[in-house]
Amino acid sequence: MIKLSRRATTAAALTVLALGGTVAATAPASAATSTTKAAAVATYNGACGTGYKVIDSTPVGNVGKVFLTWNESTGKNCAVTIRNTPGSKIHMAVELNIDVDYEHNPVVDSGQYTSYAGPVYMSARGYCAVWQGVIGTATGGDSGHCG
């Protein structure tokens, strides 16, 4: 009899939890978002041109992203740093390089921009890409995508 009572109590508790979860899950979305606004997030702007597809992006602090794109037909990578929200001119930069065992000069665009830095291009077929973006004092970068 004790086992049956424990099972019934457990089943009742699980039912209450399940119903509570359902009630919370069906609350209007506006209730959760009415007091907070979603922060703007940088999206790729097509600056690299036709044939380039985004293959990676890396946050630049919490103020933007640096996007790495690839054009299969030309064998080139392109990178562009984009702010979450355009504004007054600020120091921005984008750098693109290939990962090799010898010194190689990166391609860089750096200056005072309102929304994005770049695009910069580099032939990269057979190499791994290395990219970095700067917005104000925030930086972000990565490497990979060997091809």
mmCIF file of N, CA and C in Angstrom, residues 49-55 69-78 122-126 145-147:
data_model
loop_
_atom_site.group_PDB
_atom_site.id
_atom_site.type_symbol
_atom_site.label_atom_id
_atom_site.label_comp_id
_atom_site.label_asym_id
_atom_site.label_seq_id
_atom_site.Cartn_x
_atom_site.Cartn_y
_atom_site.Cartn_z
ATOM 1 N N GLY A 49 30.445 41.308 -52.396
ATOM 2 C CA GLY A 49 30.005 41.214 -53.779
ATOM 3 C C GLY A 49 29.410 39.867 -54.143
ATOM 4 N N THR A 50 29.089 39.750 -55.422
ATOM 5 C CA THR A 50 28.441 38.557 -55.967
ATOM 6 C C THR A 50 29.355 37.339 -55.860
ATOM 7 N N GLY A 51 28.768 36.222 -55.487
ATOM 8 C CA GLY A 51 29.501 34.964 -55.428
ATOM 9 C C GLY A 51 30.138 34.664 -54.088
ATOM 10 N N TYR A 52 30.135 35.625 -53.175
ATOM 11 C CA TYR A 52 30.720 35.402 -51.852
ATOM 12 C C TYR A 52 29.634 34.972 -50.879
ATOM 13 N N LYS A 53 29.916 33.874 -50.182
ATOM 14 C CA LYS A 53 28.982 33.344 -49.190
ATOM 15 C C LYS A 53 29.642 33.379 -47.822
ATOM 16 N N VAL A 54 28.873 33.768 -46.810
ATOM 17 C CA VAL A 54 29.391 33.804 -45.434
ATOM 18 C C VAL A 54 29.698 32.375 -44.993
ATOM 19 N N ILE A 55 30.928 32.162 -44.535
ATOM 20 C CA ILE A 55 31.301 30.848 -44.011
ATOM 21 C C ILE A 55 31.589 30.891 -42.516
ATOM 22 N N THR A 69 33.911 35.495 -45.680
ATOM 23 C CA THR A 69 33.162 34.934 -46.806
ATOM 24 C C THR A 69 34.132 34.217 -47.741
ATOM 25 N N TRP A 70 33.569 33.406 -48.633
ATOM 26 C CA TRP A 70 34.363 32.608 -49.573
ATOM 27 C C TRP A 70 33.679 32.617 -50.926
ATOM 28 N N ASN A 71 34.489 32.745 -51.973
ATOM 29 C CA ASN A 71 33.989 32.642 -53.344
ATOM 30 C C ASN A 71 34.651 31.427 -53.970
ATOM 31 N N GLU A 72 33.890 30.382 -54.151
ATOM 32 C CA GLU A 72 34.414 29.116 -54.666
ATOM 33 C C GLU A 72 35.020 29.279 -56.059
ATOM 34 N N SER A 73 34.385 30.066 -56.917
ATOM 35 C CA SER A 73 34.868 30.175 -58.296
ATOM 36 C C SER A 73 36.193 30.932 -58.406
ATOM 37 N N THR A 74 36.448 31.890 -57.517
ATOM 38 C CA THR A 74 37.700 32.648 -57.578
ATOM 39 C C THR A 74 38.756 32.136 -56.598
ATOM 40 N N GLY A 75 38.338 31.340 -55.603
ATOM 41 C CA GLY A 75 39.283 30.854 -54.591
ATOM 42 C C GLY A 75 39.728 31.943 -53.635
ATOM 43 N N LYS A 76 38.895 32.967 -53.474
ATOM 44 C CA LYS A 76 39.251 34.076 -52.590
ATOM 45 C C LYS A 76 38.344 34.121 -51.365
ATOM 46 N N ASN A 77 38.963 34.533 -50.245
ATOM 47 C CA ASN A 77 38.210 34.891 -49.050
ATOM 48 C C ASN A 77 38.035 36.401 -49.056
ATOM 49 N N CYS A 78 37.016 36.849 -48.355
ATOM 50 C CA CYS A 78 36.769 38.269 -48.149
ATOM 51 C C CYS A 78 36.326 38.419 -46.705
ATOM 52 N N MET A 122 41.614 38.151 -50.234
ATOM 53 C CA MET A 122 42.879 37.444 -50.326
ATOM 54 C C MET A 122 42.659 36.094 -50.998
ATOM 55 N N SER A 123 43.547 35.768 -51.934
ATOM 56 C CA SER A 123 43.518 34.427 -52.529
ATOM 57 C C SER A 123 43.876 33.436 -51.445
ATOM 58 N N ALA A 124 43.051 32.410 -51.293
ATOM 59 C CA ALA A 124 43.251 31.513 -50.154
ATOM 60 C C ALA A 124 43.057 30.038 -50.496
ATOM 61 N N ARG A 125 42.917 29.700 -51.768
ATOM 62 C CA ARG A 125 42.730 28.290 -52.112
ATOM 63 C C ARG A 125 43.963 27.504 -51.640
ATOM 64 N N GLY A 126 43.712 26.458 -50.853
ATOM 65 C CA GLY A 126 44.796 25.633 -50.327
ATOM 66 C C GLY A 126 45.383 26.133 -49.008
ATOM 67 N N HIS A 145 38.881 27.309 -41.673
ATOM 68 C CA HIS A 145 38.334 27.226 -43.031
ATOM 69 C C HIS A 145 39.438 27.034 -44.050
ATOM 70 N N CYS A 146 40.113 25.910 -43.913
ATOM 71 C CA CYS A 146 41.216 25.589 -44.803
ATOM 72 C C CYS A 146 40.667 24.990 -46.091
ATOM 73 N N GLY A 147 41.159 25.473 -47.184
ATOM 74 C CA GLY A 147 40.641 24.935 -48.448
ATOM 75 C C GLY A 147 41.462 25.343 -49.544
#
